[in-house]
Amino acid sequence: MRILTDKFFLLCYCFGTLLFTKADTSYVSSFLTGVALSATLYFFYKEGRTKQGILASLHHPDYNLVTTLLYGIALFFLPRLCLFTPLIAYDAMAIGNYPALLLYLIGITAFCISDIPILWIFLIFGLFLACYLARQTLSYTELHTLLKKTRDDSTELNLLLSEKNQALLDNQDYEIYTATLRERNRIAREIHDNVGHMLSRSILMVGALKAINREQALDAPLESLDGTLNTAMDNIRTSVHDLHDESVNLREVIEGLTGGFSFCPVTLEYDISFDVPRDVKYCFITIVKEGLSNIAKHSNASHAYLTLREHPGFFQLVLSDNGTVSMNDSDSGLGLINMRDRVSTLKGTLEISREKGFKIFIMIPKT
């Protein structure tokens, strides 16, 4: 757009020669030639610059160079073409054709300096004006290109930085989640090993006291103490079991199962958040154990694939292999029956496919 603006301005400037010469047929011919040639040169331009800082042509790299040079030679045979030389000089300057600019200067001087000196000054000024505008446009194009490149690079770096930050945040959340589960497991173990043993010893001691007690006045207090200790022990057991169940890290367990599977390599794709219901955790762990065991016993697969993914409304598990031997001729195998029972308990569905290997597809809805 900037090039078109410059050329329109120079065309208007060239019409200023009407102040010093008449608009005859040769003038109109010079005008049409200059406009047609300038439009053709613009058509072959592309916005961009070469390593030397010169605008490159779109299809024929030498077309603009030769055309502007031939126009300079034509000035010596058709002097009236000098009247629109500033318009073509703009293109010559844009492609760095300095020999053509020298020919324009010589042609204008030969045509005008002796007959119409004021026209010579007008055209020479127009020649320098065209060179100045072309240089300014080249600088503007270069800066604009650099700006767009810098902006694109900045956007790319920002996106990359955002991805890195998100990965760090996800990893930090996972580390916190893992540390929390380990701490719960440690607390459960400490309660079981210390408080549980102390309560067990207290219950045994109360039982011994009840056995050797001969005073009826102490029967009721000892019975109450025994009941309290047993209730405390039951509560401790329940709390320890809950803590242990909640401390199970599904991802670590699944990665341990697939990493320790020596029959064939297993490709794991895990995309589940931290907040997984306990029943779903143990269901998936049990099914993965049973599925990998069946692959090792009944399949000749060389590779297995395990996918655990969380969707907005359900959890998904897909276990498949590339074996050619079916693990079971029917769906009545004990392992598959157990899988179906576990999945149906959670109101899920289990589908089996034997095309291109054995595949188990499980979907458990979120409650």
mmCIF file of C-alpha atoms in Angstrom:
data_model
loop_
_atom_site.group_PDB
_atom_site.id
_atom_site.type_symbol
_atom_site.label_atom_id
_atom_site.label_comp_id
_atom_site.label_asym_id
_atom_site.label_seq_id
_atom_site.Cartn_x
_atom_site.Cartn_y
_atom_site.Cartn_z
ATOM 1 C CA MET A 1 0.000 0.000 0.000
ATOM 2 C CA ARG A 2 2.855 2.358 0.811
ATOM 3 C CA ILE A 3 4.400 1.717 -2.633
ATOM 4 C CA LEU A 4 1.123 2.569 -4.380
ATOM 5 C CA THR A 5 0.860 5.781 -2.353
ATOM 6 C CA ASP A 6 4.398 6.793 -3.329
ATOM 7 C CA LYS A 7 3.754 6.048 -6.990
ATOM 8 C CA PHE A 8 0.513 7.994 -7.031
ATOM 9 C CA PHE A 9 2.303 10.966 -5.482
ATOM 10 C CA LEU A 10 5.099 10.749 -8.072
ATOM 11 C CA LEU A 11 2.560 10.452 -10.898
ATOM 12 C CA CYS A 12 0.907 13.656 -9.724
ATOM 13 C CA TYR A 13 4.349 15.254 -9.529
ATOM 14 C CA CYS A 14 5.084 14.217 -13.117
ATOM 15 C CA PHE A 15 1.884 15.908 -14.253
ATOM 16 C CA GLY A 16 3.545 19.097 -13.029
ATOM 17 C CA THR A 17 5.610 19.039 -16.223
ATOM 18 C CA LEU A 18 2.509 20.389 -17.953
ATOM 19 C CA LEU A 19 3.570 23.760 -16.541
ATOM 20 C CA PHE A 20 6.623 23.693 -18.812
ATOM 21 C CA THR A 21 5.490 21.716 -21.854
ATOM 22 C CA LYS A 22 2.321 21.113 -23.836
ATOM 23 C CA ALA A 23 0.074 18.013 -23.629
ATOM 24 C CA ASP A 24 0.422 16.670 -27.159
ATOM 25 C CA THR A 25 0.279 13.150 -28.532
ATOM 26 C CA SER A 26 3.864 12.376 -27.517
ATOM 27 C CA TYR A 27 3.083 13.542 -23.972
ATOM 28 C CA VAL A 28 0.114 11.195 -23.740
ATOM 29 C CA SER A 29 2.219 8.361 -25.150
ATOM 30 C CA SER A 30 4.921 9.033 -22.538
ATOM 31 C CA PHE A 31 2.284 9.068 -19.813
ATOM 32 C CA LEU A 32 0.760 5.726 -20.913
ATOM 33 C CA THR A 33 4.206 4.154 -21.288
ATOM 34 C CA GLY A 34 5.323 5.310 -17.849
ATOM 35 C CA VAL A 35 2.130 4.192 -16.095
ATOM 36 C CA ALA A 36 2.033 0.797 -17.853
ATOM 37 C CA LEU A 37 5.700 0.128 -17.152
ATOM 38 C CA SER A 38 5.388 1.213 -13.519
ATOM 39 C CA ALA A 39 2.340 -1.014 -13.025
ATOM 40 C CA THR A 40 4.167 -3.952 -14.598
ATOM 41 C CA LEU A 41 7.174 -3.431 -12.343
ATOM 42 C CA TYR A 42 4.916 -3.259 -9.300
ATOM 43 C CA PHE A 43 3.215 -6.492 -10.325
ATOM 44 C CA PHE A 44 6.537 -8.319 -10.199
ATOM 45 C CA TYR A 45 7.417 -6.969 -6.783
ATOM 46 C CA LYS A 46 6.857 -8.855 -3.592
ATOM 47 C CA GLU A 47 6.992 -7.422 -0.129
ATOM 48 C CA GLY A 48 10.271 -8.580 1.322
ATOM 49 C CA ARG A 49 13.953 -7.981 0.912
ATOM 50 C CA THR A 50 16.980 -9.965 -0.115
ATOM 51 C CA LYS A 51 20.159 -10.271 1.906
ATOM 52 C CA GLN A 52 21.493 -7.237 0.056
ATOM 53 C CA GLY A 53 18.452 -5.199 1.073
ATOM 54 C CA ILE A 54 16.870 -5.160 -2.395
ATOM 55 C CA LEU A 55 13.227 -5.919 -3.157
ATOM 56 C CA ALA A 56 12.981 -9.246 -4.948
ATOM 57 C CA SER A 57 10.718 -9.794 -7.921
ATOM 58 C CA LEU A 58 7.954 -12.349 -7.747
ATOM 59 C CA HIS A 59 8.629 -14.514 -10.798
ATOM 60 C CA HIS A 60 11.636 -13.193 -12.775
ATOM 61 C CA PRO A 61 14.473 -11.804 -10.631
ATOM 62 C CA ASP A 62 16.122 -10.009 -13.606
ATOM 63 C CA TYR A 63 12.967 -8.602 -15.188
ATOM 64 C CA ASN A 64 12.832 -5.346 -13.225
ATOM 65 C CA LEU A 65 16.559 -4.804 -13.531
ATOM 66 C CA VAL A 66 16.598 -5.164 -17.323
ATOM 67 C CA THR A 67 13.353 -3.211 -17.825
ATOM 68 C CA THR A 68 14.446 -0.152 -15.856
ATOM 69 C CA LEU A 69 17.808 -0.211 -17.651
ATOM 70 C CA LEU A 70 16.172 -0.384 -21.085
ATOM 71 C CA TYR A 71 13.942 2.549 -20.145
ATOM 72 C CA GLY A 72 17.088 4.590 -19.483
ATOM 73 C CA ILE A 73 18.471 3.696 -22.892
ATOM 74 C CA ALA A 74 15.136 4.542 -24.549
ATOM 75 C CA LEU A 75 15.400 8.111 -23.203
ATOM 76 C CA PHE A 76 18.086 8.876 -25.783
ATOM 77 C CA PHE A 77 15.768 7.836 -28.610
ATOM 78 C CA LEU A 78 12.452 9.076 -27.216
ATOM 79 C CA PRO A 79 13.332 12.177 -25.170
ATOM 80 C CA ARG A 80 9.725 12.854 -24.147
ATOM 81 C CA LEU A 81 9.874 9.764 -21.908
ATOM 82 C CA CYS A 82 11.968 11.911 -19.561
ATOM 83 C CA LEU A 83 8.768 13.669 -18.432
ATOM 84 C CA PHE A 84 7.765 10.569 -16.408
ATOM 85 C CA THR A 85 11.227 9.429 -15.416
ATOM 86 C CA PRO A 86 10.646 10.021 -11.630
ATOM 87 C CA LEU A 87 7.909 7.379 -11.709
ATOM 88 C CA ILE A 88 10.272 4.744 -13.159
ATOM 89 C CA ALA A 89 13.230 5.982 -11.080
ATOM 90 C CA TYR A 90 11.300 4.916 -7.989
ATOM 91 C CA ASP A 91 11.346 1.288 -9.218
ATOM 92 C CA ALA A 92 14.991 1.494 -10.263
ATOM 93 C CA MET A 93 15.958 2.725 -6.809
ATOM 94 C CA ALA A 94 13.825 0.056 -5.170
ATOM 95 C CA ILE A 95 15.774 -2.741 -6.873
ATOM 96 C CA GLY A 96 19.138 -0.973 -6.577
ATOM 97 C CA ASN A 97 19.621 -0.424 -10.303
ATOM 98 C CA TYR A 98 22.029 2.510 -9.990
ATOM 99 C CA PRO A 99 23.273 2.364 -13.623
ATOM 100 C CA ALA A 100 19.682 2.988 -14.756
ATOM 101 C CA LEU A 101 19.455 6.015 -12.435
ATOM 102 C CA LEU A 102 22.654 7.380 -13.986
ATOM 103 C CA LEU A 103 21.161 6.937 -17.468
ATOM 104 C CA TYR A 104 18.008 8.789 -16.319
ATOM 105 C CA LEU A 105 20.142 11.675 -15.072
ATOM 106 C CA ILE A 106 22.105 11.848 -18.307
ATOM 107 C CA GLY A 107 18.969 11.564 -20.463
ATOM 108 C CA ILE A 108 17.142 14.336 -18.554
ATOM 109 C CA THR A 109 20.207 16.568 -18.812
ATOM 110 C CA ALA A 110 20.581 15.964 -22.557
ATOM 111 C CA PHE A 111 16.885 16.629 -23.188
ATOM 112 C CA CYS A 112 16.172 19.632 -20.995
ATOM 113 C CA ILE A 113 19.200 21.567 -19.814
ATOM 114 C CA SER A 114 19.743 23.500 -23.012
ATOM 115 C CA ASP A 115 16.105 24.044 -24.087
ATOM 116 C CA ILE A 116 14.124 24.287 -20.831
ATOM 117 C CA PRO A 117 16.441 24.671 -17.804
ATOM 118 C CA ILE A 118 13.540 25.040 -15.371
ATOM 119 C CA LEU A 119 12.097 21.678 -16.564
ATOM 120 C CA TRP A 120 15.525 20.131 -16.018
ATOM 121 C CA ILE A 121 15.544 21.365 -12.412
ATOM 122 C CA PHE A 122 11.973 20.098 -11.933
ATOM 123 C CA LEU A 123 12.789 16.611 -13.265
ATOM 124 C CA ILE A 124 16.104 16.347 -11.405
ATOM 125 C CA PHE A 125 14.319 17.237 -8.183
ATOM 126 C CA GLY A 126 11.678 14.633 -9.021
ATOM 127 C CA LEU A 127 14.428 12.082 -9.631
ATOM 128 C CA PHE A 128 15.950 12.675 -6.205
ATOM 129 C CA LEU A 129 12.486 12.736 -4.635
ATOM 130 C CA ALA A 130 11.720 9.326 -6.151
ATOM 131 C CA CYS A 131 14.991 7.923 -4.810
ATOM 132 C CA TYR A 132 14.252 9.334 -1.363
ATOM 133 C CA LEU A 133 10.731 7.880 -1.278
ATOM 134 C CA ALA A 134 11.970 4.481 -2.462
ATOM 135 C CA ARG A 135 14.669 4.429 0.197
ATOM 136 C CA GLN A 136 12.190 5.402 2.905
ATOM 137 C CA THR A 137 9.771 2.705 1.763
ATOM 138 C CA LEU A 138 12.537 0.100 1.783
ATOM 139 C CA SER A 139 13.467 1.086 5.331
ATOM 140 C CA TYR A 140 9.823 1.018 6.384
ATOM 141 C CA THR A 141 9.332 -2.425 4.807
ATOM 142 C CA GLU A 142 12.427 -3.752 6.533
ATOM 143 C CA LEU A 143 11.347 -2.404 9.915
ATOM 144 C CA HIS A 144 7.796 -3.660 9.428
ATOM 145 C CA THR A 145 9.071 -7.140 8.547
ATOM 146 C CA LEU A 146 11.395 -7.101 11.543
ATOM 147 C CA LEU A 147 8.497 -6.011 13.748
ATOM 148 C CA LYS A 148 6.289 -8.864 12.566
ATOM 149 C CA LYS A 149 9.111 -11.365 13.008
ATOM 150 C CA THR A 150 9.830 -10.046 16.498
ATOM 151 C CA ARG A 151 6.151 -10.175 17.366
ATOM 152 C CA ASP A 152 5.821 -13.731 16.077
ATOM 153 C CA ASP A 153 8.955 -14.820 17.942
ATOM 154 C CA SER A 154 7.661 -13.160 21.105
ATOM 155 C CA THR A 155 4.292 -14.899 20.761
ATOM 156 C CA GLU A 156 5.991 -18.237 20.189
ATOM 157 C CA LEU A 157 8.229 -17.744 23.217
ATOM 158 C CA ASN A 158 5.253 -16.729 25.357
ATOM 159 C CA LEU A 159 3.360 -19.854 24.316
ATOM 160 C CA LEU A 160 6.406 -22.008 25.006
ATOM 161 C CA LEU A 161 6.876 -20.337 28.387
ATOM 162 C CA SER A 162 3.207 -20.861 29.223
ATOM 163 C CA GLU A 163 3.507 -24.548 28.366
ATOM 164 C CA LYS A 164 6.632 -24.878 30.514
ATOM 165 C CA ASN A 165 4.965 -23.087 33.409
ATOM 166 C CA GLN A 166 1.884 -25.284 33.113
ATOM 167 C CA ALA A 167 4.075 -28.388 33.054
ATOM 168 C CA LEU A 168 5.887 -27.171 36.189
ATOM 169 C CA LEU A 169 2.585 -26.476 37.927
ATOM 170 C CA ASP A 170 1.230 -29.891 36.983
ATOM 171 C CA ASN A 171 4.410 -31.556 38.194
ATOM 172 C CA GLN A 172 4.278 -29.534 41.413
ATOM 173 C CA ASP A 173 0.665 -30.559 41.998
ATOM 174 C CA TYR A 174 1.572 -34.188 41.382
ATOM 175 C CA GLU A 175 4.501 -33.994 43.810
ATOM 176 C CA ILE A 176 2.264 -32.432 46.456
ATOM 177 C CA TYR A 177 -0.376 -35.085 45.853
ATOM 178 C CA THR A 178 2.198 -37.878 46.085
ATOM 179 C CA ALA A 179 3.707 -36.408 49.242
ATOM 180 C CA THR A 180 0.242 -36.151 50.809
ATOM 181 C CA LEU A 181 -0.514 -39.787 50.050
ATOM 182 C CA ARG A 182 2.831 -40.905 51.455
ATOM 183 C CA GLU A 183 2.233 -38.885 54.615
ATOM 184 C CA ARG A 184 -1.196 -40.490 55.022
ATOM 185 C CA ASN A 185 0.379 -43.896 54.595
ATOM 186 C CA ARG A 186 3.048 -43.047 57.180
ATOM 187 C CA ILE A 187 0.425 -41.831 59.655
ATOM 188 C CA ALA A 188 -1.603 -45.016 59.151
ATOM 189 C CA ARG A 189 1.490 -47.118 59.732
ATOM 190 C CA GLU A 190 2.453 -45.179 62.851
ATOM 191 C CA ILE A 191 -1.052 -45.526 64.288
ATOM 192 C CA HIS A 192 -1.075 -49.231 63.534
ATOM 193 C CA ASP A 193 2.390 -49.900 64.938
ATOM 194 C CA ASN A 194 2.196 -47.711 68.037
ATOM 195 C CA VAL A 195 -1.328 -46.830 69.117
ATOM 196 C CA GLY A 196 -2.762 -50.097 67.858
ATOM 197 C CA HIS A 197 -0.221 -52.189 69.746
ATOM 198 C CA MET A 198 -0.735 -50.157 72.908
ATOM 199 C CA LEU A 199 -4.492 -50.642 72.707
ATOM 200 C CA SER A 200 -4.039 -54.359 72.055
ATOM 201 C CA ARG A 201 -1.844 -54.668 75.155
ATOM 202 C CA SER A 202 -4.365 -52.674 77.190
ATOM 203 C CA ILE A 203 -7.200 -54.944 76.072
ATOM 204 C CA LEU A 204 -5.178 -58.021 77.033
ATOM 205 C CA MET A 205 -4.358 -56.531 80.425
ATOM 206 C CA VAL A 206 -8.015 -55.665 81.080
ATOM 207 C CA GLY A 207 -8.959 -59.175 80.050
ATOM 208 C CA ALA A 208 -6.438 -60.579 82.501
ATOM 209 C CA LEU A 209 -7.751 -58.328 85.261
ATOM 210 C CA LYS A 210 -11.299 -59.485 84.557
ATOM 211 C CA ALA A 211 -10.131 -63.087 84.799
ATOM 212 C CA ILE A 212 -8.439 -62.721 88.194
ATOM 213 C CA ASN A 213 -10.865 -60.180 89.658
ATOM 214 C CA ARG A 214 -12.726 -61.432 92.741
ATOM 215 C CA GLU A 215 -14.457 -58.221 93.723
ATOM 216 C CA GLN A 216 -17.918 -57.723 92.276
ATOM 217 C CA ALA A 217 -17.590 -53.957 92.662
ATOM 218 C CA LEU A 218 -14.908 -53.920 89.958
ATOM 219 C CA ASP A 219 -16.825 -56.068 87.438
ATOM 220 C CA ALA A 220 -18.838 -53.191 85.967
ATOM 221 C CA PRO A 221 -15.887 -50.743 85.671
ATOM 222 C CA LEU A 222 -13.682 -53.416 84.104
ATOM 223 C CA GLU A 223 -16.429 -54.391 81.662
ATOM 224 C CA SER A 224 -16.944 -50.739 80.735
ATOM 225 C CA LEU A 225 -13.185 -50.232 80.302
ATOM 226 C CA ASP A 226 -12.950 -53.351 78.151
ATOM 227 C CA GLY A 227 -15.813 -52.167 75.950
ATOM 228 C CA THR A 228 -14.276 -48.705 75.603
ATOM 229 C CA LEU A 229 -10.887 -50.135 74.622
ATOM 230 C CA ASN A 230 -12.446 -52.485 72.081
ATOM 231 C CA THR A 231 -14.481 -49.643 70.611
ATOM 232 C CA ALA A 232 -11.316 -47.528 70.382
ATOM 233 C CA MET A 233 -9.509 -50.414 68.682
ATOM 234 C CA ASP A 234 -12.306 -50.785 66.121
ATOM 235 C CA ASN A 235 -12.236 -47.069 65.412
ATOM 236 C CA ILE A 236 -8.452 -47.151 65.047
ATOM 237 C CA ARG A 237 -8.692 -50.078 62.603
ATOM 238 C CA THR A 238 -11.323 -48.257 60.551
ATOM 239 C CA SER A 239 -9.284 -45.046 60.456
ATOM 240 C CA VAL A 240 -6.095 -46.895 59.535
ATOM 241 C CA HIS A 241 -7.831 -48.756 56.730
ATOM 242 C CA ASP A 242 -9.387 -45.555 55.406
ATOM 243 C CA LEU A 243 -6.047 -43.745 55.495
ATOM 244 C CA HIS A 244 -4.349 -46.643 53.740
ATOM 245 C CA ASP A 245 -7.027 -46.849 51.059
ATOM 246 C CA GLU A 246 -6.895 -43.099 50.429
ATOM 247 C CA SER A 247 -3.090 -43.157 50.282
ATOM 248 C CA VAL A 248 -3.066 -45.402 47.217
ATOM 249 C CA ASN A 249 -1.600 -43.488 44.255
ATOM 250 C CA LEU A 250 -3.301 -44.949 41.203
ATOM 251 C CA ARG A 251 -0.705 -43.622 38.794
ATOM 252 C CA GLU A 252 2.243 -45.000 40.759
ATOM 253 C CA VAL A 253 0.586 -48.399 41.118
ATOM 254 C CA ILE A 254 -0.277 -48.625 37.411
ATOM 255 C CA GLU A 255 3.220 -47.496 36.398
ATOM 256 C CA GLY A 256 4.659 -50.119 38.742
ATOM 257 C CA LEU A 257 2.512 -52.853 37.184
ATOM 258 C CA THR A 258 3.367 -51.918 33.605
ATOM 259 C CA GLY A 259 7.024 -51.290 34.383
ATOM 260 C CA GLY A 260 7.382 -54.651 36.102
ATOM 261 C CA PHE A 261 5.593 -56.590 33.343
ATOM 262 C CA SER A 262 8.329 -58.642 31.709
ATOM 263 C CA PHE A 263 6.321 -60.618 29.144
ATOM 264 C CA CYS A 264 6.278 -57.772 26.596
ATOM 265 C CA PRO A 265 6.625 -53.985 26.544
ATOM 266 C CA VAL A 266 3.564 -52.032 27.660
ATOM 267 C CA THR A 267 2.819 -48.535 26.364
ATOM 268 C CA LEU A 268 0.991 -46.591 29.048
ATOM 269 C CA GLU A 269 -1.152 -43.514 28.406
ATOM 270 C CA TYR A 270 -2.368 -42.035 31.678
ATOM 271 C CA ASP A 271 -4.650 -39.000 31.752
ATOM 272 C CA ILE A 272 -6.603 -39.017 35.026
ATOM 273 C CA SER A 273 -6.746 -36.326 37.686
ATOM 274 C CA PHE A 274 -5.831 -36.903 41.326
ATOM 275 C CA ASP A 275 -9.392 -37.061 42.641
ATOM 276 C CA VAL A 276 -10.318 -40.658 41.800
ATOM 277 C CA PRO A 277 -12.891 -42.510 43.953
ATOM 278 C CA ARG A 278 -11.416 -45.310 46.032
ATOM 279 C CA ASP A 279 -13.634 -47.982 44.473
ATOM 280 C CA VAL A 280 -12.587 -46.947 40.974
ATOM 281 C CA LYS A 281 -8.913 -47.057 41.991
ATOM 282 C CA TYR A 282 -9.087 -50.623 43.266
ATOM 283 C CA CYS A 283 -11.268 -51.692 40.347
ATOM 284 C CA PHE A 284 -8.756 -50.420 37.799
ATOM 285 C CA ILE A 285 -5.777 -51.848 39.697
ATOM 286 C CA THR A 286 -7.373 -55.288 39.937
ATOM 287 C CA ILE A 287 -8.442 -55.294 36.280
ATOM 288 C CA VAL A 288 -4.995 -54.226 35.072
ATOM 289 C CA LYS A 289 -3.384 -56.995 37.156
ATOM 290 C CA GLU A 290 -5.790 -59.587 35.780
ATOM 291 C CA GLY A 291 -5.490 -58.287 32.217
ATOM 292 C CA LEU A 292 -1.686 -58.333 32.202
ATOM 293 C CA SER A 293 -1.728 -61.784 33.746
ATOM 294 C CA ASN A 294 -4.033 -63.031 30.979
ATOM 295 C CA ILE A 295 -1.763 -61.556 28.311
ATOM 296 C CA ALA A 296 1.220 -63.392 29.791
ATOM 297 C CA LYS A 297 -0.713 -66.694 30.052
ATOM 298 C CA HIS A 298 -2.810 -66.798 26.899
ATOM 299 C CA SER A 299 -1.420 -64.367 24.308
ATOM 300 C CA ASN A 300 1.557 -64.401 21.953
ATOM 301 C CA ALA A 301 1.616 -60.591 21.838
ATOM 302 C CA SER A 302 4.854 -58.686 21.371
ATOM 303 C CA HIS A 303 3.419 -55.403 22.637
ATOM 304 C CA ALA A 304 0.583 -54.294 24.898
ATOM 305 C CA TYR A 305 -1.182 -50.950 25.236
ATOM 306 C CA LEU A 306 -2.860 -49.546 28.334
ATOM 307 C CA THR A 307 -4.893 -46.346 28.387
ATOM 308 C CA LEU A 308 -6.483 -44.764 31.444
ATOM 309 C CA ARG A 309 -8.340 -41.567 30.680
ATOM 310 C CA GLU A 310 -10.783 -39.345 32.525
ATOM 311 C CA HIS A 311 -13.691 -37.786 30.648
ATOM 312 C CA PRO A 312 -16.199 -35.240 31.981
ATOM 313 C CA GLY A 313 -18.757 -37.940 32.743
ATOM 314 C CA PHE A 314 -16.840 -41.202 33.112
ATOM 315 C CA PHE A 315 -13.515 -42.984 33.616
ATOM 316 C CA GLN A 316 -12.138 -45.106 30.783
ATOM 317 C CA LEU A 317 -9.726 -48.043 30.746
ATOM 318 C CA VAL A 318 -8.542 -49.722 27.548
ATOM 319 C CA LEU A 319 -6.141 -52.694 27.599
ATOM 320 C CA SER A 320 -5.106 -54.280 24.307
ATOM 321 C CA ASP A 321 -2.322 -56.266 22.675
ATOM 322 C CA ASN A 322 -1.188 -57.157 19.170
ATOM 323 C CA GLY A 323 -1.338 -60.900 19.678
ATOM 324 C CA THR A 324 -2.894 -63.336 17.226
ATOM 325 C CA VAL A 325 -3.949 -65.894 19.819
ATOM 326 C CA SER A 326 -7.213 -65.175 21.593
ATOM 327 C CA MET A 327 -6.919 -65.215 25.393
ATOM 328 C CA ASN A 328 -10.265 -67.023 25.723
ATOM 329 C CA ASP A 329 -12.559 -68.688 23.283
ATOM 330 C CA SER A 330 -15.528 -67.207 25.116
ATOM 331 C CA ASP A 331 -16.307 -64.558 27.645
ATOM 332 C CA SER A 332 -16.875 -67.109 30.394
ATOM 333 C CA GLY A 333 -13.323 -67.188 31.778
ATOM 334 C CA LEU A 334 -13.094 -66.690 35.522
ATOM 335 C CA GLY A 335 -10.873 -63.635 35.159
ATOM 336 C CA LEU A 336 -13.260 -61.943 32.734
ATOM 337 C CA ILE A 337 -16.211 -62.833 34.934
ATOM 338 C CA ASN A 338 -14.520 -61.167 37.893
ATOM 339 C CA MET A 339 -13.812 -58.107 35.758
ATOM 340 C CA ARG A 340 -17.447 -57.861 34.682
ATOM 341 C CA ASP A 341 -18.627 -58.229 38.275
ATOM 342 C CA ARG A 342 -16.352 -55.444 39.496
ATOM 343 C CA VAL A 343 -17.349 -53.122 36.654
ATOM 344 C CA SER A 344 -21.065 -53.830 37.016
ATOM 345 C CA THR A 345 -20.831 -53.116 40.752
ATOM 346 C CA LEU A 346 -19.763 -49.581 39.819
ATOM 347 C CA LYS A 347 -22.538 -49.405 37.164
ATOM 348 C CA GLY A 348 -19.990 -49.482 34.380
ATOM 349 C CA THR A 349 -19.729 -51.367 31.097
ATOM 350 C CA LEU A 350 -17.104 -53.790 29.779
ATOM 351 C CA GLU A 351 -16.671 -54.598 26.095
ATOM 352 C CA ILE A 352 -14.321 -57.163 24.552
ATOM 353 C CA SER A 353 -12.959 -57.148 21.012
ATOM 354 C CA ARG A 354 -10.793 -59.730 19.269
ATOM 355 C CA GLU A 355 -10.087 -57.850 16.045
ATOM 356 C CA LYS A 356 -6.372 -57.232 15.516
ATOM 357 C CA GLY A 357 -5.498 -58.609 18.940
ATOM 358 C CA PHE A 358 -7.370 -58.798 22.227
ATOM 359 C CA LYS A 359 -8.910 -55.594 23.574
ATOM 360 C CA ILE A 360 -10.813 -54.799 26.768
ATOM 361 C CA PHE A 361 -12.751 -51.542 26.896
ATOM 362 C CA ILE A 362 -14.133 -50.418 30.267
ATOM 363 C CA MET A 363 -16.208 -47.350 31.062
ATOM 364 C CA ILE A 364 -17.207 -46.402 34.613
ATOM 365 C CA PRO A 365 -19.529 -43.408 35.071
ATOM 366 C CA LYS A 366 -18.779 -40.729 37.621
ATOM 367 C CA THR A 367 -21.186 -40.528 40.533
#
